[in-house]
Amino acid sequence: DLKKDIDYDEKITQRAAIMDDDSMNNYFYDVVYYCLDWEQKEHVTNFKIYEHTLNWVSHNIFRKGYLFLGTPENRPTAHPPEDYYIYFIPPYSNETYNDEKKADEVFFIFKPNEEFKNTLKLYSAALIMKNLAEEKNKSAYHNKAEVFKRKLTKYLSENKNTCFEVIYKGEKKQLLPVMGNQYKPENPFKETIDLVASICLDGWFREKYPEMPHFKNQITSRNLSDTVRAGIDRYAGRKSAQANALLESFNLLDGDNITVKNSKYAQHFIKALNALPTNTVINFSDIYTEVFNGYIDKQFGICYALMPIVLLSLVYTGNAVIALKNGAILTASDLDSVPRIVLTDLFGFKYITKPKDVQLAELVRLYELFELPTGLINNPSQHEAGLAQMLFKAQETANNAVRANRKLSGEFELWGEPLIAVHIALSYKTAVDNVRETLSNFGSRFNTVAKLNNFAYTMEQIEQLGKDIEVVKTILEYDVFKNDCAADVSYIMNLERIESLPVSLKEDIANAKENFRKIRDDIPKNMSGGAL
């Protein structure tokens, strides 16, 4: 057996001595493929080009492209265009290549040494001898080849940061400086290569997808479906960290509440819907453009698997209804059925349009102003309870406005000075009157769910009401301030009348008065009327 083993080694060594550069490159690529822990088949037969997904690190979402083991000149063209190309240039030949310094191309250059080259020759020779050997001897050569491959992959894995250089747009760099503080020693070979490529391509991706969200959690091709499903089910009240992170990425959450007010994605569609002529719709084709592997929206470049997260927020807040692919109309009242909807019916929806029933968006905003859960108006089963709570809040706010009006109409002063300057008090009076007049008759105008169909306030009127409610709260904070420190101020005012007070005490009184004025004047900003 020992003699046979020696004989195998001698034949491998002899074969290694005559290895040509082209063969060396092919076997080098075999080792790189193995280090990449690759499972992809060749995208084009007999070409080492593979479909590849890369995590766009700065935005936490995958991009699709190609990995090619070869030069641009040898790359096949029989494939659909994607976002990028990663090349591993052949290290063992004098073959030149043309770097056109394209923004979507990244080149990795291997820096070989003699020890690695000699081991690669032996690995290549062992595989060649395996193919040439009789069946009984194939396993012996295979085992020899595996030993050499382990040595080669160990070298690449341990020296990945130094045995490769990267070239992007004509500039050659070492890997470590490119990774900077994102470098992690424990990262395996593939993650390191992907990280370097992502950092290089970041500017290109930003140029191509300038409106892409920065996702809170990483979205991969493998977890995309589960992530989207969780986000969609969030609109039916199924809360989870995964769902919240996805909605937050589109700025569709305010705390734990779904809202569209801070989302540029939602606001884009709201403006489009508000500009629609009566009885018209926004069709699927108005929103999306077709690409090789599906559709992306025309405004933001977001794939149609993710955009329903935004579109459902329009339904949830009463800004839209969606006509699904199966013909069903999805309204805010139907969102509890979302977990049962087949995703393809949602992804391939027919159109979106404005609701034809109650002004749900305006009511949702009113609930937000009253600090009530918007689910009370969105969920049909909660409408009665929600209406009761809204009417209670409306009456409570109207009563506060009456109290605030009395304060403004009376002697609302302290330390011989008005608590609120006269010109400001006049504008406050207008705001208080609006709150009182708007909300005092809610109990009779909207005392049934059916009467909500008569709710005709515009979003501008609702927003103004919200500002005026804040004025009422401000006036009542002034009253808290007055009640808390009136006794102390009265005592100090009596001291001020004493002419024989020591100078130090007069200074203390002056400082106290200055502090009093500062707290008083800061009440609208701090909303705190706590005592001195």
CSV table of N, CA and C in Angstrom, one decimal, residues 355-503:
chain,number,residue,atom,x,y,z
A,355,PRO,N,-61.7,56.0,-1.2
A,355,PRO,CA,-62.9,55.3,-0.7
A,355,PRO,C,-64.1,56.2,-1.1
A,356,LYS,N,-65.2,55.5,-1.2
A,356,LYS,CA,-66.5,56.1,-1.5
A,356,LYS,C,-67.4,56.3,-0.4
A,357,ASP,N,-67.0,55.8,0.8
A,357,ASP,CA,-67.9,55.9,2.0
A,357,ASP,C,-67.5,57.0,2.9
A,358,VAL,N,-67.4,56.8,4.2
A,358,VAL,CA,-67.0,57.8,5.1
A,358,VAL,C,-65.6,58.3,4.8
A,359,GLN,N,-65.3,59.6,5.3
A,359,GLN,CA,-64.0,60.2,5.1
A,359,GLN,C,-63.1,59.6,6.2
A,360,LEU,N,-62.7,58.3,5.9
A,360,LEU,CA,-62.0,57.6,7.0
A,360,LEU,C,-60.6,58.2,7.3
A,361,ALA,N,-59.9,58.7,6.3
A,361,ALA,CA,-58.6,59.3,6.6
A,361,ALA,C,-58.7,60.5,7.6
A,362,GLU,N,-59.8,61.3,7.4
A,362,GLU,CA,-60.0,62.5,8.3
A,362,GLU,C,-60.4,62.0,9.7
A,363,LEU,N,-61.2,61.0,9.8
A,363,LEU,CA,-61.6,60.4,11.1
A,363,LEU,C,-60.4,59.8,11.8
A,364,VAL,N,-59.6,59.1,11.1
A,364,VAL,CA,-58.4,58.5,11.7
A,364,VAL,C,-57.5,59.5,12.3
A,365,ARG,N,-57.4,60.6,11.5
A,365,ARG,CA,-56.5,61.7,12.1
A,365,ARG,C,-57.2,62.3,13.3
A,366,LEU,N,-58.5,62.5,13.3
A,366,LEU,CA,-59.2,63.0,14.5
A,366,LEU,C,-59.0,62.1,15.7
A,367,TYR,N,-59.0,60.8,15.5
A,367,TYR,CA,-58.8,59.8,16.6
A,367,TYR,C,-57.3,60.0,17.1
A,368,GLU,N,-56.4,60.2,16.2
A,368,GLU,CA,-55.0,60.4,16.6
A,368,GLU,C,-54.9,61.7,17.5
A,369,LEU,N,-55.6,62.7,17.1
A,369,LEU,CA,-55.6,64.0,17.9
A,369,LEU,C,-56.2,63.8,19.3
A,370,PHE,N,-57.2,62.9,19.3
A,370,PHE,CA,-57.8,62.6,20.6
A,370,PHE,C,-57.0,61.5,21.4
A,371,GLU,N,-55.9,61.1,20.8
A,371,GLU,CA,-55.1,60.0,21.4
A,371,GLU,C,-55.9,58.7,21.7
A,372,LEU,N,-56.7,58.4,20.7
A,372,LEU,CA,-57.5,57.2,20.7
A,372,LEU,C,-56.9,56.2,19.7
A,373,PRO,N,-57.0,54.9,20.0
A,373,PRO,CA,-56.5,53.9,19.0
A,373,PRO,C,-57.2,54.0,17.7
A,374,THR,N,-56.5,54.1,16.6
A,374,THR,CA,-57.2,54.3,15.3
A,374,THR,C,-57.9,53.0,14.9
A,375,GLY,N,-57.6,51.9,15.5
A,375,GLY,CA,-58.3,50.6,15.2
A,375,GLY,C,-59.8,50.7,15.6
A,376,LEU,N,-60.1,51.7,16.5
A,376,LEU,CA,-61.5,51.8,16.9
A,376,LEU,C,-62.4,52.3,15.7
A,377,ILE,N,-61.8,53.0,14.8
A,377,ILE,CA,-62.5,53.5,13.6
A,377,ILE,C,-62.3,52.6,12.4
A,378,ASN,N,-61.1,51.9,12.4
A,378,ASN,CA,-60.8,51.1,11.3
A,378,ASN,C,-61.5,49.7,11.3
A,379,ASN,N,-61.7,49.2,12.5
A,379,ASN,CA,-62.2,47.9,12.7
A,379,ASN,C,-63.8,48.0,12.8
A,380,PRO,N,-64.5,47.4,11.9
A,380,PRO,CA,-66.0,47.5,12.0
A,380,PRO,C,-66.6,47.1,13.3
A,381,SER,N,-66.0,46.0,13.9
A,381,SER,CA,-66.5,45.5,15.1
A,381,SER,C,-66.3,46.4,16.3
A,382,GLN,N,-65.5,47.4,16.1
A,382,GLN,CA,-65.2,48.4,17.2
A,382,GLN,C,-65.8,49.8,17.0
A,383,HIS,N,-66.6,49.9,15.9
A,383,HIS,CA,-67.1,51.2,15.5
A,383,HIS,C,-68.0,51.8,16.7
A,384,GLU,N,-68.9,51.0,17.2
A,384,GLU,CA,-69.8,51.5,18.3
A,384,GLU,C,-69.0,52.0,19.5
A,385,ALA,N,-68.0,51.1,20.0
A,385,ALA,CA,-67.2,51.5,21.1
A,385,ALA,C,-66.3,52.7,20.8
A,386,GLY,N,-65.8,52.7,19.5
A,386,GLY,CA,-64.9,53.8,19.1
A,386,GLY,C,-65.7,55.1,19.0
A,387,LEU,N,-66.9,55.1,18.5
A,387,LEU,CA,-67.7,56.3,18.5
A,387,LEU,C,-68.0,56.9,19.8
A,388,ALA,N,-68.3,56.0,20.8
A,388,ALA,CA,-68.6,56.4,22.2
A,388,ALA,C,-67.3,57.1,22.8
A,389,GLN,N,-66.2,56.5,22.5
A,389,GLN,CA,-64.9,57.1,23.1
A,389,GLN,C,-64.6,58.5,22.4
A,390,MET,N,-64.9,58.5,21.1
A,390,MET,CA,-64.6,59.8,20.4
A,390,MET,C,-65.5,60.9,20.9
A,391,LEU,N,-66.8,60.6,21.1
A,391,LEU,CA,-67.8,61.6,21.6
A,391,LEU,C,-67.4,62.1,23.0
A,392,PHE,N,-66.9,61.1,23.8
A,392,PHE,CA,-66.5,61.5,25.1
A,392,PHE,C,-65.3,62.4,25.1
A,393,LYS,N,-64.3,62.1,24.2
A,393,LYS,CA,-63.2,63.0,24.1
A,393,LYS,C,-63.5,64.3,23.5
A,394,ALA,N,-64.5,64.3,22.6
A,394,ALA,CA,-64.9,65.6,22.0
A,394,ALA,C,-65.5,66.5,23.0
A,395,GLN,N,-66.4,65.9,23.8
A,395,GLN,CA,-67.1,66.7,24.9
A,395,GLN,C,-66.1,67.2,25.9
A,396,GLU,N,-65.2,66.3,26.3
A,396,GLU,CA,-64.1,66.7,27.3
A,396,GLU,C,-63.3,67.8,26.8
A,397,THR,N,-62.9,67.8,25.5
A,397,THR,CA,-62.1,68.8,24.9
A,397,THR,C,-62.9,70.1,24.8
A,398,ALA,N,-64.2,70.0,24.4
A,398,ALA,CA,-65.0,71.2,24.3
A,398,ALA,C,-65.2,71.9,25.7
A,399,ASN,N,-65.3,71.1,26.8
A,399,ASN,CA,-65.4,71.6,28.1
A,399,ASN,C,-64.1,72.3,28.5
A,400,ASN,N,-63.0,71.7,28.1
A,400,ASN,CA,-61.7,72.4,28.4
A,400,ASN,C,-61.6,73.7,27.7
A,401,ALA,N,-62.1,73.8,26.4
A,401,ALA,CA,-62.1,75.0,25.7
A,401,ALA,C,-63.0,76.1,26.4
A,402,VAL,N,-64.1,75.7,27.0
A,402,VAL,CA,-64.9,76.6,27.8
A,402,VAL,C,-64.2,77.1,28.9
A,403,ARG,N,-63.5,76.3,29.6
A,403,ARG,CA,-62.6,76.7,30.8
A,403,ARG,C,-61.5,77.6,30.3
A,404,ALA,N,-60.9,77.3,29.2
A,404,ALA,CA,-59.8,78.2,28.7
A,404,ALA,C,-60.4,79.5,28.3
A,405,ASN,N,-61.6,79.6,27.8
A,405,ASN,CA,-62.2,80.8,27.4
A,405,ASN,C,-62.4,81.7,28.6
A,406,ARG,N,-62.9,81.1,29.7
A,406,ARG,CA,-63.2,81.9,30.9
A,406,ARG,C,-61.9,82.5,31.5
A,407,LYS,N,-60.8,81.7,31.4
A,407,LYS,CA,-59.5,82.2,31.9
A,407,LYS,C,-59.1,83.5,31.0
A,408,LEU,N,-59.2,83.3,29.7
A,408,LEU,CA,-58.8,84.5,28.9
A,408,LEU,C,-59.7,85.7,29.1
A,409,SER,N,-61.0,85.5,29.4
A,409,SER,CA,-61.9,86.6,29.6
A,409,SER,C,-61.8,87.2,31.0
A,410,GLY,N,-61.2,86.6,31.9
A,410,GLY,CA,-61.1,87.1,33.3
A,410,GLY,C,-59.8,87.8,33.5
A,411,GLU,N,-59.5,88.0,34.8
A,411,GLU,CA,-58.2,88.6,35.2
A,411,GLU,C,-57.1,87.5,35.2
A,412,PHE,N,-56.6,87.2,34.1
A,412,PHE,CA,-55.6,86.1,34.0
A,412,PHE,C,-54.2,86.7,34.0
A,413,GLU,N,-53.8,87.1,35.3
A,413,GLU,CA,-52.5,87.7,35.5
A,413,GLU,C,-51.9,87.3,36.8
A,414,LEU,N,-50.6,87.6,37.0
A,414,LEU,CA,-49.9,87.2,38.2
A,414,LEU,C,-48.7,88.1,38.3
A,415,TRP,N,-48.4,88.5,39.5
A,415,TRP,CA,-47.3,89.4,39.8
A,415,TRP,C,-47.4,90.7,39.1
A,416,GLY,N,-48.7,91.1,39.0
A,416,GLY,CA,-49.0,92.4,38.4
A,416,GLY,C,-48.8,92.4,36.9
A,417,GLU,N,-48.7,91.2,36.2
A,417,GLU,CA,-48.5,91.2,34.8
A,417,GLU,C,-49.4,90.1,34.2
A,418,PRO,N,-49.9,90.4,32.9
A,418,PRO,CA,-50.7,89.3,32.2
A,418,PRO,C,-49.9,88.1,32.1
A,419,LEU,N,-50.5,86.9,32.3
A,419,LEU,CA,-49.8,85.7,32.1
A,419,LEU,C,-49.6,85.4,30.6
A,420,ILE,N,-50.5,85.9,29.8
A,420,ILE,CA,-50.3,85.8,28.3
A,420,ILE,C,-50.4,87.2,27.7
A,421,ALA,N,-49.5,87.6,26.9
A,421,ALA,CA,-49.5,88.9,26.3
A,421,ALA,C,-50.8,89.1,25.5
A,422,VAL,N,-51.2,90.4,25.5
A,422,VAL,CA,-52.5,90.7,25.0
A,422,VAL,C,-52.7,90.3,23.5
A,423,HIS,N,-51.6,90.5,22.7
A,423,HIS,CA,-51.8,90.2,21.3
A,423,HIS,C,-51.8,88.7,21.1
A,424,ILE,N,-51.1,87.9,21.9
A,424,ILE,CA,-51.1,86.5,21.8
A,424,ILE,C,-52.5,86.0,22.3
A,425,ALA,N,-53.0,86.6,23.4
A,425,ALA,CA,-54.3,86.2,24.0
A,425,ALA,C,-55.4,86.3,22.9
A,426,LEU,N,-55.3,87.3,22.1
A,426,LEU,CA,-56.4,87.5,21.0
A,426,LEU,C,-56.4,86.4,20.0
A,427,SER,N,-55.2,85.9,19.6
A,427,SER,CA,-55.1,84.8,18.7
A,427,SER,C,-55.5,83.5,19.4
A,428,TYR,N,-55.2,83.4,20.7
A,428,TYR,CA,-55.6,82.2,21.5
A,428,TYR,C,-57.1,82.2,21.6
A,429,LYS,N,-57.7,83.3,21.7
A,429,LYS,CA,-59.2,83.4,21.8
A,429,LYS,C,-59.9,82.8,20.5
A,430,THR,N,-59.3,83.1,19.4
A,430,THR,CA,-59.8,82.6,18.1
A,430,THR,C,-59.7,81.1,18.1
A,431,ALA,N,-58.6,80.6,18.5
A,431,ALA,CA,-58.4,79.1,18.5
A,431,ALA,C,-59.3,78.4,19.5
A,432,VAL,N,-59.5,79.0,20.7
A,432,VAL,CA,-60.4,78.4,21.7
A,432,VAL,C,-61.8,78.4,21.1
A,433,ASP,N,-62.2,79.4,20.5
A,433,ASP,CA,-63.6,79.5,19.9
A,433,ASP,C,-63.8,78.4,18.9
A,434,ASN,N,-62.8,78.1,18.1
A,434,ASN,CA,-62.9,77.1,17.0
A,434,ASN,C,-63.1,75.7,17.7
A,435,VAL,N,-62.3,75.4,18.7
A,435,VAL,CA,-62.5,74.1,19.4
A,435,VAL,C,-63.9,74.0,20.0
A,436,ARG,N,-64.3,75.0,20.7
A,436,ARG,CA,-65.6,75.0,21.4
A,436,ARG,C,-66.7,74.8,20.4
A,437,GLU,N,-66.7,75.6,19.3
A,437,GLU,CA,-67.8,75.6,18.3
A,437,GLU,C,-67.8,74.3,17.5
A,438,THR,N,-66.6,73.8,17.2
A,438,THR,CA,-66.5,72.5,16.4
A,438,THR,C,-67.0,71.3,17.2
A,439,LEU,N,-66.6,71.2,18.4
A,439,LEU,CA,-66.7,70.0,19.2
A,439,LEU,C,-68.0,69.9,20.1
A,440,SER,N,-68.5,71.1,20.4
A,440,SER,CA,-69.6,71.1,21.4
A,440,SER,C,-70.9,70.4,20.9
A,441,ASN,N,-71.1,70.3,19.6
A,441,ASN,CA,-72.3,69.7,19.1
A,441,ASN,C,-72.0,68.3,18.4
A,442,PHE,N,-70.8,67.8,18.6
A,442,PHE,CA,-70.5,66.4,18.1
A,442,PHE,C,-71.5,65.4,18.6
A,443,GLY,N,-71.9,65.5,19.8
A,443,GLY,CA,-72.8,64.5,20.5
A,443,GLY,C,-74.1,64.4,19.8
A,444,SER,N,-74.6,65.4,19.1
A,444,SER,CA,-75.9,65.4,18.4
A,444,SER,C,-75.7,65.1,16.9
A,445,ARG,N,-74.6,65.6,16.4
A,445,ARG,CA,-74.4,65.4,14.9
A,445,ARG,C,-73.9,64.0,14.5
A,446,PHE,N,-73.2,63.4,15.4
A,446,PHE,CA,-72.6,62.1,15.1
A,446,PHE,C,-72.8,61.0,16.2
A,447,ASN,N,-74.1,61.0,16.6
A,447,ASN,CA,-74.4,60.1,17.8
A,447,ASN,C,-74.7,58.7,17.3
A,448,THR,N,-74.6,58.4,16.0
A,448,THR,CA,-74.7,57.0,15.5
A,448,THR,C,-73.6,56.8,14.5
A,449,VAL,N,-73.2,55.5,14.3
A,449,VAL,CA,-72.2,55.2,13.4
A,449,VAL,C,-72.6,55.6,12.0
A,450,ALA,N,-73.9,55.4,11.7
A,450,ALA,CA,-74.4,55.8,10.3
A,450,ALA,C,-74.2,57.3,10.0
A,451,LYS,N,-74.3,58.1,11.1
A,451,LYS,CA,-74.2,59.6,10.9
A,451,LYS,C,-72.7,60.0,10.5
A,452,LEU,N,-71.8,59.0,10.7
A,452,LEU,CA,-70.4,59.4,10.4
A,452,LEU,C,-70.3,59.5,8.9
A,453,ASN,N,-71.2,59.0,8.1
A,453,ASN,CA,-71.2,59.3,6.7
A,453,ASN,C,-71.4,60.8,6.3
A,454,ASN,N,-71.9,61.5,7.3
A,454,ASN,CA,-72.1,63.0,7.1
A,454,ASN,C,-70.9,63.8,7.6
A,455,PHE,N,-69.8,63.1,8.1
A,455,PHE,CA,-68.6,63.8,8.5
A,455,PHE,C,-67.9,64.4,7.3
A,456,ALA,N,-67.9,65.7,7.3
A,456,ALA,CA,-67.5,66.4,6.0
A,456,ALA,C,-66.3,67.3,6.3
A,457,TYR,N,-65.6,67.2,7.4
A,457,TYR,CA,-64.5,68.0,7.7
A,457,TYR,C,-63.3,67.7,6.8
A,458,THR,N,-62.6,68.6,6.2
A,458,THR,CA,-61.4,68.4,5.4
A,458,THR,C,-60.2,68.1,6.3
A,459,MET,N,-59.2,67.5,5.7
A,459,MET,CA,-58.0,67.2,6.4
A,459,MET,C,-57.4,68.5,6.9
A,460,GLU,N,-57.5,69.6,6.1
A,460,GLU,CA,-56.9,70.9,6.6
A,460,GLU,C,-57.7,71.4,7.8
A,461,GLN,N,-59.0,71.2,7.9
A,461,GLN,CA,-59.8,71.6,9.1
A,461,GLN,C,-59.4,70.8,10.3
A,462,ILE,N,-59.2,69.5,10.1
A,462,ILE,CA,-58.8,68.6,11.2
A,462,ILE,C,-57.4,69.0,11.7
A,463,GLU,N,-56.5,69.3,10.8
A,463,GLU,CA,-55.2,69.7,11.3
A,463,GLU,C,-55.2,71.0,12.0
A,464,GLN,N,-56.1,72.0,11.6
A,464,GLN,CA,-56.2,73.2,12.3
A,464,GLN,C,-56.8,73.0,13.7
A,465,LEU,N,-57.8,72.1,13.7
A,465,LEU,CA,-58.4,71.8,15.0
A,465,LEU,C,-57.4,71.2,16.0
A,466,GLY,N,-56.5,70.4,15.5
A,466,GLY,CA,-55.4,69.9,16.3
A,466,GLY,C,-54.5,70.9,16.9
A,467,LYS,N,-54.2,71.9,16.0
A,467,LYS,CA,-53.3,73.1,16.5
A,467,LYS,C,-54.1,73.9,17.6
A,468,ASP,N,-55.4,74.0,17.4
A,468,ASP,CA,-56.2,74.8,18.3
A,468,ASP,C,-56.4,74.1,19.6
A,469,ILE,N,-56.5,72.7,19.6
A,469,ILE,CA,-56.6,72.0,20.8
A,469,ILE,C,-55.3,72.1,21.6
A,470,GLU,N,-54.1,72.2,21.0
A,470,GLU,CA,-52.9,72.5,21.7
A,470,GLU,C,-52.9,73.8,22.4
A,471,VAL,N,-53.6,74.8,21.8
A,471,VAL,CA,-53.7,76.1,22.4
A,471,VAL,C,-54.5,76.0,23.7
A,472,VAL,N,-55.6,75.3,23.6
A,472,VAL,CA,-56.4,75.1,24.8
A,472,VAL,C,-55.6,74.5,25.9
A,473,LYS,N,-54.8,73.4,25.6
A,473,LYS,CA,-53.9,72.8,26.6
A,473,LYS,C,-52.9,73.8,27.2
A,474,THR,N,-52.4,74.7,26.3
A,474,THR,CA,-51.4,75.7,26.8
A,474,THR,C,-52.0,76.6,27.8
A,475,ILE,N,-53.2,77.1,27.5
A,475,ILE,CA,-53.9,78.0,28.4
A,475,ILE,C,-54.1,77.4,29.8
A,476,LEU,N,-54.5,76.1,29.8
A,476,LEU,CA,-54.8,75.4,31.0
A,476,LEU,C,-53.5,75.1,31.8
A,477,GLU,N,-52.4,75.0,31.0
A,477,GLU,CA,-51.1,74.9,31.7
A,477,GLU,C,-50.7,76.2,32.4
A,478,TYR,N,-51.1,77.4,31.8
A,478,TYR,CA,-50.9,78.6,32.4
A,478,TYR,C,-51.7,78.7,33.7
A,479,ASP,N,-52.9,78.1,33.7
A,479,ASP,CA,-53.7,78.1,34.9
A,479,ASP,C,-53.1,77.3,36.0
A,480,VAL,N,-52.5,76.1,35.6
A,480,VAL,CA,-51.8,75.3,36.6
A,480,VAL,C,-50.7,76.1,37.2
A,481,PHE,N,-49.9,76.8,36.3
A,481,PHE,CA,-48.8,77.6,36.8
A,481,PHE,C,-49.3,78.6,37.8
A,482,LYS,N,-50.4,79.3,37.5
A,482,LYS,CA,-50.9,80.4,38.4
A,482,LYS,C,-51.3,79.8,39.7
A,483,ASN,N,-52.0,78.7,39.7
A,483,ASN,CA,-52.5,78.1,41.0
A,483,ASN,C,-51.3,77.6,41.8
A,484,ASP,N,-50.3,77.0,41.2
A,484,ASP,CA,-49.2,76.4,41.9
A,484,ASP,C,-48.4,77.5,42.7
A,485,CYS,N,-48.2,78.6,42.1
A,485,CYS,CA,-47.3,79.6,42.7
A,485,CYS,C,-47.9,80.9,43.1
A,486,ALA,N,-49.2,81.0,43.1
A,486,ALA,CA,-49.9,82.2,43.5
A,486,ALA,C,-49.6,82.6,44.9
A,487,ALA,N,-49.6,81.7,45.8
A,487,ALA,CA,-49.4,82.0,47.2
A,487,ALA,C,-47.9,82.5,47.4
A,488,ASP,N,-47.0,81.9,46.8
A,488,ASP,CA,-45.6,82.3,46.9
A,488,ASP,C,-45.4,83.7,46.3
A,489,VAL,N,-46.0,83.9,45.1
A,489,VAL,CA,-45.9,85.2,44.5
A,489,VAL,C,-46.5,86.3,45.3
A,490,SER,N,-47.6,86.0,45.9
A,490,SER,CA,-48.3,87.0,46.8
A,490,SER,C,-47.4,87.4,48.0
A,491,TYR,N,-46.8,86.4,48.6
A,491,TYR,CA,-45.9,86.7,49.7
A,491,TYR,C,-44.7,87.5,49.3
A,492,ILE,N,-44.1,87.2,48.1
A,492,ILE,CA,-42.9,88.0,47.7
A,492,ILE,C,-43.3,89.4,47.3
A,493,MET,N,-44.5,89.6,46.7
A,493,MET,CA,-45.0,90.9,46.4
A,493,MET,C,-45.2,91.8,47.6
A,494,ASN,N,-45.6,91.2,48.7
A,494,ASN,CA,-45.7,91.9,50.0
A,494,ASN,C,-44.3,92.3,50.5
A,495,LEU,N,-43.3,91.4,50.3
A,495,LEU,CA,-41.9,91.8,50.7
A,495,LEU,C,-41.4,92.9,49.9
A,496,GLU,N,-41.8,93.0,48.6
A,496,GLU,CA,-41.3,94.0,47.7
A,496,GLU,C,-41.7,95.4,48.2
A,497,ARG,N,-42.8,95.5,48.9
A,497,ARG,CA,-43.3,96.8,49.4
A,497,ARG,C,-42.5,97.3,50.6
A,498,ILE,N,-41.7,96.5,51.2
A,498,ILE,CA,-40.9,96.9,52.3
A,498,ILE,C,-39.7,97.6,51.8
A,499,GLU,N,-39.5,98.9,52.1
A,499,GLU,CA,-38.4,99.7,51.6
A,499,GLU,C,-37.1,99.4,52.3
A,500,SER,N,-37.2,98.9,53.5
A,500,SER,CA,-35.9,98.7,54.3
A,500,SER,C,-35.3,97.3,54.1
A,501,LEU,N,-35.7,96.6,53.0
A,501,LEU,CA,-35.2,95.3,52.8
A,501,LEU,C,-33.7,95.3,52.5
A,502,PRO,N,-33.0,94.4,53.0
A,502,PRO,CA,-31.5,94.3,52.7
A,502,PRO,C,-31.3,94.2,51.2
A,503,VAL,N,-30.2,94.7,50.7
A,503,VAL,CA,-29.9,94.6,49.3
A,503,VAL,C,-29.8,93.2,48.8
